[in-house]
Structure formats: structure tokens, C-alpha cells
XYZ file of N, CA, C and O in Angstrom:
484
model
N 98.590 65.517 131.104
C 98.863 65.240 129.710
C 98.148 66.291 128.870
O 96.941 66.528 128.925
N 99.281 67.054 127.875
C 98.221 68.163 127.226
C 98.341 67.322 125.542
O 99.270 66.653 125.090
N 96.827 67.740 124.832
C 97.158 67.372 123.790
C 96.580 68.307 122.859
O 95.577 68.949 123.173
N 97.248 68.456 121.513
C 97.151 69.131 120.645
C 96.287 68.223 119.643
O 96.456 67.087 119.201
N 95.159 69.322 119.444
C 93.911 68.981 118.350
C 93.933 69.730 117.346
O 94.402 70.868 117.387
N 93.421 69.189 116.293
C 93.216 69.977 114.763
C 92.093 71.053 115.000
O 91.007 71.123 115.576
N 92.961 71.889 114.222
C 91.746 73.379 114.142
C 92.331 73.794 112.780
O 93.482 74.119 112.486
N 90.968 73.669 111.862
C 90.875 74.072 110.754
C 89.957 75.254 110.314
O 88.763 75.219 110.613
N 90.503 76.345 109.580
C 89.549 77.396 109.365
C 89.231 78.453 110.118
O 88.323 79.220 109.799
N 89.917 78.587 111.140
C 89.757 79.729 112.173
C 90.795 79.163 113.889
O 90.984 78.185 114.612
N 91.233 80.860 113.704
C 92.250 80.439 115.197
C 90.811 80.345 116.238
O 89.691 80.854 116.199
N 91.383 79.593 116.977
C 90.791 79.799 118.205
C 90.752 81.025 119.396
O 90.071 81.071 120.421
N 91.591 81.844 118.944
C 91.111 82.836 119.770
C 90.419 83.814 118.763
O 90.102 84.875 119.302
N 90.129 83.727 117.528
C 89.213 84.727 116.939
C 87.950 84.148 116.901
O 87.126 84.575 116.092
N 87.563 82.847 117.983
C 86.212 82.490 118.249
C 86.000 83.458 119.670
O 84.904 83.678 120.187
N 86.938 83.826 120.021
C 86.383 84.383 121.052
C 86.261 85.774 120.869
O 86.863 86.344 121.779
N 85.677 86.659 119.989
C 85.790 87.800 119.537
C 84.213 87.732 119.471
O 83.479 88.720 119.480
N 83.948 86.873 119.426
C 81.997 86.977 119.176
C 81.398 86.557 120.305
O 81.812 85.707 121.092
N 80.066 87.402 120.368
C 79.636 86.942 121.960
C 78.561 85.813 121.968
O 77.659 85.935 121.140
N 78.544 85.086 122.523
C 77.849 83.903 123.042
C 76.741 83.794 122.490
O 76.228 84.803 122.006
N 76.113 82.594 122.423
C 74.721 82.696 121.636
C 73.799 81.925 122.912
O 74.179 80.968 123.588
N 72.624 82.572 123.002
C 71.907 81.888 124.361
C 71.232 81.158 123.403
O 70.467 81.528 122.513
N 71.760 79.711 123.826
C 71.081 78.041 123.151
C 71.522 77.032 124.008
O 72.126 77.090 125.079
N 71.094 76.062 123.318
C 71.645 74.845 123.927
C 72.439 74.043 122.696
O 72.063 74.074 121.524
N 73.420 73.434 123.104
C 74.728 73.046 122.079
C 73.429 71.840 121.204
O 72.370 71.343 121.587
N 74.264 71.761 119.839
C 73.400 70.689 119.067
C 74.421 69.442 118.488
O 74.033 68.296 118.263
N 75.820 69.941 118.300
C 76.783 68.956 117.902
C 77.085 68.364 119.076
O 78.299 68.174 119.014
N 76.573 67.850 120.396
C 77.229 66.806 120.838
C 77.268 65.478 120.573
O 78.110 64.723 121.060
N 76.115 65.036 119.580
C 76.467 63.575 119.153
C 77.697 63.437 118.117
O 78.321 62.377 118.062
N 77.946 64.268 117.497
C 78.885 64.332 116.673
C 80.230 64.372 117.061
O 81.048 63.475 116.856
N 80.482 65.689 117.760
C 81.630 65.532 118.882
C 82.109 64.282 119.903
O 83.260 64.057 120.278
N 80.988 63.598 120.215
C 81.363 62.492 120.929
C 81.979 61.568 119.941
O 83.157 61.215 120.001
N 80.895 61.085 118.771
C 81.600 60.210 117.802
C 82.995 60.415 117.070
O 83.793 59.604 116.601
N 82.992 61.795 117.146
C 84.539 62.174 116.268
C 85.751 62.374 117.060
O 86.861 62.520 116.547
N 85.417 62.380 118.916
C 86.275 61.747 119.511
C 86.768 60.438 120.029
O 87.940 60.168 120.292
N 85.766 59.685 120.140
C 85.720 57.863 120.381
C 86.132 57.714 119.275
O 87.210 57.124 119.354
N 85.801 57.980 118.001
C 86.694 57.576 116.315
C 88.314 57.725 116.633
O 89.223 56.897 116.578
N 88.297 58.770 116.897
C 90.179 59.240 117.255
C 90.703 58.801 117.913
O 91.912 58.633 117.748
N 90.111 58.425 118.903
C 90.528 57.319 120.257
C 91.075 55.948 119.620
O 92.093 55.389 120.027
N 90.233 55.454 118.519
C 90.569 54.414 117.991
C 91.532 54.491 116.461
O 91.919 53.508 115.828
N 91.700 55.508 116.213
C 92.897 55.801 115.198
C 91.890 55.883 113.980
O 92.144 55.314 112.918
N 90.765 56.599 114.179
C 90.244 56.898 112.917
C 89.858 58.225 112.762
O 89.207 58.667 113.709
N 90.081 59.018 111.805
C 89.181 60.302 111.522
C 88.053 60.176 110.692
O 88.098 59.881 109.498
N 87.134 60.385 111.287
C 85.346 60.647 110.653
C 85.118 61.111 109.794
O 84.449 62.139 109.897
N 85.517 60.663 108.462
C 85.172 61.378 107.455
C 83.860 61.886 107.053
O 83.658 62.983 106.532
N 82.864 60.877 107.376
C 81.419 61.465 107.856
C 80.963 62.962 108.315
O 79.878 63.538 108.232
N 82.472 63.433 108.929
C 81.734 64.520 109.780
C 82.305 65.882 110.067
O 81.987 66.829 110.787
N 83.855 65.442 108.715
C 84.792 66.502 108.643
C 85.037 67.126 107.408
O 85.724 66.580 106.545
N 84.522 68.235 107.263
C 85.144 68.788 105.807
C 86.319 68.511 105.276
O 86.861 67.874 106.179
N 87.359 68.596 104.060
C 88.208 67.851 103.457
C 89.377 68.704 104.567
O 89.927 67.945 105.364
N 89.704 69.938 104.641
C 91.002 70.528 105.208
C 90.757 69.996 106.927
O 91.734 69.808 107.652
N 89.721 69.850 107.287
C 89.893 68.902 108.488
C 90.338 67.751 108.723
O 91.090 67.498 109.664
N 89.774 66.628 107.592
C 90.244 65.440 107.843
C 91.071 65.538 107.286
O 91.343 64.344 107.160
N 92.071 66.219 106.585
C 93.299 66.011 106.356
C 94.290 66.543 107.245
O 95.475 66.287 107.032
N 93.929 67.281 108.252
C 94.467 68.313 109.324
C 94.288 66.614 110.175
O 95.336 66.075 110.531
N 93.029 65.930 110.425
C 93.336 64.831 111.501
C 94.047 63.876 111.009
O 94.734 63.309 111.858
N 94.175 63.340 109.570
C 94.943 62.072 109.014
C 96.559 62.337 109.359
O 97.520 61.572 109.273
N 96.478 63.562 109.732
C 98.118 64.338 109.341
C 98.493 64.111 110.599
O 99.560 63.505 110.706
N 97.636 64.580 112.152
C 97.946 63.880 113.214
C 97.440 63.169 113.917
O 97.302 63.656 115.039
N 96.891 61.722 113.752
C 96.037 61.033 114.032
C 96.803 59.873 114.815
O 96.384 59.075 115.653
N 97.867 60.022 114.347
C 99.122 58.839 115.056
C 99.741 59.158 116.511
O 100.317 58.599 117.445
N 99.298 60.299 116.141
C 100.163 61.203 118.064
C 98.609 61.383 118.427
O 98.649 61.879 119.553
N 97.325 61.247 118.080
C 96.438 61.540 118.998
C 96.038 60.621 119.270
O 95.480 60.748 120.360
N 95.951 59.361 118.793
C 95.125 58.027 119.115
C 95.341 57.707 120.615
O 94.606 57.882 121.586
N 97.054 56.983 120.451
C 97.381 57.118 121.876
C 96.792 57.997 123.053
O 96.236 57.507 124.036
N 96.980 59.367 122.840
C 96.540 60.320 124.270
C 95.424 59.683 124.062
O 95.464 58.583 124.614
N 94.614 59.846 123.608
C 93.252 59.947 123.780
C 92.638 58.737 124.237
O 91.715 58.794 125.050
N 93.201 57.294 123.647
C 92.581 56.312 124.325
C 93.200 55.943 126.226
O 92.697 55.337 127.172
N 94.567 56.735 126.002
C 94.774 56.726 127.343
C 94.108 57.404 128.263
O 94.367 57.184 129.446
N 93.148 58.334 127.911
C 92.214 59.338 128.664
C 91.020 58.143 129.137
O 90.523 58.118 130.263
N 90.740 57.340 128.220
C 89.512 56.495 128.635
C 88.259 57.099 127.915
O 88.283 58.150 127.276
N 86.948 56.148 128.134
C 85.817 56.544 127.344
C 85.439 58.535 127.772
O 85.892 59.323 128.602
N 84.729 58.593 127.018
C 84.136 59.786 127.596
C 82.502 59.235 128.501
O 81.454 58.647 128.234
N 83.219 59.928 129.733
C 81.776 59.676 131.139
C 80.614 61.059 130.690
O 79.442 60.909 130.343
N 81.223 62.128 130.804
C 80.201 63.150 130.485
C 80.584 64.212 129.713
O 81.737 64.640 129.663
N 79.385 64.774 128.941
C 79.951 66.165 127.926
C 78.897 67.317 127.929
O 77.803 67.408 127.372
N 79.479 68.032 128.613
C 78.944 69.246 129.240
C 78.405 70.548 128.259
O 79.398 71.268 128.353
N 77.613 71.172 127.525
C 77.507 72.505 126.615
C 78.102 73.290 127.911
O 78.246 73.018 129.103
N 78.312 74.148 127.262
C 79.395 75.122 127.797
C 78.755 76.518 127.016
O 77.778 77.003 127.587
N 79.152 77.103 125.946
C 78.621 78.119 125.159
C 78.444 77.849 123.308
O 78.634 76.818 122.663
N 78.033 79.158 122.869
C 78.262 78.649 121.520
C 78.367 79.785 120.651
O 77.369 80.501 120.725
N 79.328 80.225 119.777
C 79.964 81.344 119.662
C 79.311 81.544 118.110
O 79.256 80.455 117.540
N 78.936 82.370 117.502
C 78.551 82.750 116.469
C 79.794 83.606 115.587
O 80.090 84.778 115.820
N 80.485 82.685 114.456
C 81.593 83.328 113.786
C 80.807 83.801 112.247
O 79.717 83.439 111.806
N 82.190 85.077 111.450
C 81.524 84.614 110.000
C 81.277 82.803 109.444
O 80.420 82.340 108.691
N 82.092 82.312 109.972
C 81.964 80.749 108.988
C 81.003 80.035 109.509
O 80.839 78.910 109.037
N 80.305 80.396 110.379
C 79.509 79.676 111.687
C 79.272 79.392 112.737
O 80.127 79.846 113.498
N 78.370 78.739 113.325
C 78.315 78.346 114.805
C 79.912 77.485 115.403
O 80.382 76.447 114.936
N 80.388 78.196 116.376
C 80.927 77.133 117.262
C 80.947 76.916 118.481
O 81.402 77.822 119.179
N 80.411 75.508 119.239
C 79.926 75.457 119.895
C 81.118 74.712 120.887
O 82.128 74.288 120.324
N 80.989 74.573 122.266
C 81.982 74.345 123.228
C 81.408 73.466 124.406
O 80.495 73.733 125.187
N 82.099 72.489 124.325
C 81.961 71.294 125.058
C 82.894 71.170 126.715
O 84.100 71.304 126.508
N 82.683 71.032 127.657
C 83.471 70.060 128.680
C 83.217 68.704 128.810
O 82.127 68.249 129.158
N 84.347 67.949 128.498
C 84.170 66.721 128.659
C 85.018 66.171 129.123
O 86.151 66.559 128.837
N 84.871 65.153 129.940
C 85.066 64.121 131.436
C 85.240 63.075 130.427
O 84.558 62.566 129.538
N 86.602 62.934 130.988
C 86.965 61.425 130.442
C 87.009 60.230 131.666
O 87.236 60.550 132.832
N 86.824 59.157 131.354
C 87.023 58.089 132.477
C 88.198 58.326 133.000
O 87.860 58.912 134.029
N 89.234 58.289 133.017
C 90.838 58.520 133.418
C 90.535 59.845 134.555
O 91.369 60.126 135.416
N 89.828 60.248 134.477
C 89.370 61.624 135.624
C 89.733 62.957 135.001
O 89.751 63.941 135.740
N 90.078 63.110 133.482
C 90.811 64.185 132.931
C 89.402 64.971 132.377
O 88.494 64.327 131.851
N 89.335 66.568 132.579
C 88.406 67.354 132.128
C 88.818 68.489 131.161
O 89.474 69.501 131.404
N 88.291 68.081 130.054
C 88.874 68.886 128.489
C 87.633 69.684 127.802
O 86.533 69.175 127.585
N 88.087 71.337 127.425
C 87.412 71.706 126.918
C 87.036 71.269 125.809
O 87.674 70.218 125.860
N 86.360 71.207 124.555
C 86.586 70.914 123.145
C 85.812 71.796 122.356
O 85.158 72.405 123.202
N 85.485 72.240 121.223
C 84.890 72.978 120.419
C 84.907 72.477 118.849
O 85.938 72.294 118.202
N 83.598 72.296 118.375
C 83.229 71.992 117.138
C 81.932 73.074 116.375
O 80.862 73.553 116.749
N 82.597 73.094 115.373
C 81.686 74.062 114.408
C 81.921 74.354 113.040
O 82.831 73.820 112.405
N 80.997 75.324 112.483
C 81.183 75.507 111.457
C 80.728 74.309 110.129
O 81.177 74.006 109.024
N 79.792 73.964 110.846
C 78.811 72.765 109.940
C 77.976 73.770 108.566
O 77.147 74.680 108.562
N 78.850 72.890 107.344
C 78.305 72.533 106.351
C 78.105 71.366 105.585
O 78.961 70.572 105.195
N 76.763 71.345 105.391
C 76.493 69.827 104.699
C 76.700 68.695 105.394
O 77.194 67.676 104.912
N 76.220 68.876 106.897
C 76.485 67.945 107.623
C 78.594 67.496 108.651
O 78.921 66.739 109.565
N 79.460 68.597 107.663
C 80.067 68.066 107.958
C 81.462 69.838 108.895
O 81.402 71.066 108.826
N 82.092 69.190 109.351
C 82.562 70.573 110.161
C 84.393 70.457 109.676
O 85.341 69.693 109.494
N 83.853 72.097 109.660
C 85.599 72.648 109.299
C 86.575 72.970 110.838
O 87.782 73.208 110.780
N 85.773 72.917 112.191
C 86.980 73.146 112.949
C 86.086 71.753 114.408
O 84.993 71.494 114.913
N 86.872 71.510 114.425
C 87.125 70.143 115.724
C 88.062 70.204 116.907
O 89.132 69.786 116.465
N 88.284 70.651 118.782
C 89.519 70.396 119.168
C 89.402 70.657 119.884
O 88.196 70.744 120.118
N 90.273 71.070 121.023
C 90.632 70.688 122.248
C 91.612 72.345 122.675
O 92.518 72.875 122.031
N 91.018 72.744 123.871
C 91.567 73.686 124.592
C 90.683 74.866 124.465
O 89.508 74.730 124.124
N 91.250 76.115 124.750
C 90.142 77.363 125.443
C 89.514 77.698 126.386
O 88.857 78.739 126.352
């Protein structure tokens, strides 16, 4: 099952134009919550700048489903974390109960809250 996630504010392959930052990831509590939210048909307004959560309200009806069919998330892996002009973005593997393993990437935190959220790479 492939699914399509919101990416706001930068393609995803012009995150990969910058080289890696040696750290350890810091948005995984966030990332977890703003995927268990979606799972349940909500977008986090808590934790998404406005062109994001309107990028998730817009498809939140075709992601609920996949995503709760994936099951909880078992584990979420740092992976790297890419230094753009707009900011950090940082890259997750995560293990869903269902046995499915998805990249994800969140970044670009201001004011607590992030312009890009999603899935693939």
C-alpha cells in the first residue's frame, strides 16, 4: 500500500541537495503525534503551520483510512537530518504494527510548528 503525504514548502528532492547534519533527530515526539492524529482523521493544528494544515485538511479523508490500516506505530528510527534554507529536516523510519516500514520526514519548525510533514524518500 503506497500512500501519498502532504509536503508543504519544499520538494522533497531539493532536501536532498544538502548534506546531512551529524545529530540526533529532535522532532520525533511530534512526528509520532502528527501521525497517530491522522490515523484518527485529525490534523494537528498544534504542530502545523497554516499551508500545512491546510495541505492535510485537503487530504485527510484518503489518509485516515491507509494509515489506521497500517496499525499503531511499534518503532521510529532517526535516520538523518538535512539542513535546508527554510530549515532543519529531519528523517524518520517507522514500523508500523501491520509490519509496514515507512520513511517520513518533518521540518522546518517555526514557532513550534512545521511547514513540511510526509512520507517517502
Amino acid at each position: 500500500m503506497r500512500i501519498r503525504m502532504m509536503l508543504a514548502g519544499a520538494a522533497a528532492a531539493g532536501l536532498m541537495a544538502f548534506p546531512a547534519m551529524a545529530e540526533d533527530g529532535q522532532y520525533a515526539p511530534q512526528l509520532t503525534r502528527i501521525i497517530a492524529e491522522a490515523a484518527e482523521g485529525t490534523c494537528l493544528a498544534a504542530y502545523m503551520a497554516q499551508p500545512l494544515l491546510d495541505a492535510c485538511n485537503a487530504q485527510i479523508a484518503g489518509m485516515a483510512p491507509a494509515l489506521s490500516a497500517m496499525g499503531a506505530i511499534e518503532t521510529m528510527t532517526f535516520v538523518s537530518a538535512r539542513d535546508t534554507p527554510e530549515g532543519k529536516v529531519e528523517t524518520y523510519s517507522v514500523k508500523f504494527a501491520g509490519g509496514q516500514t515507512m520513511n517520513w520526514f518533518i521540518g522546518q519548525e517555526r514557532d513550534g510548528k512545521f511547514t513540511v510533514v510526509g512520507a517517502g524518500g
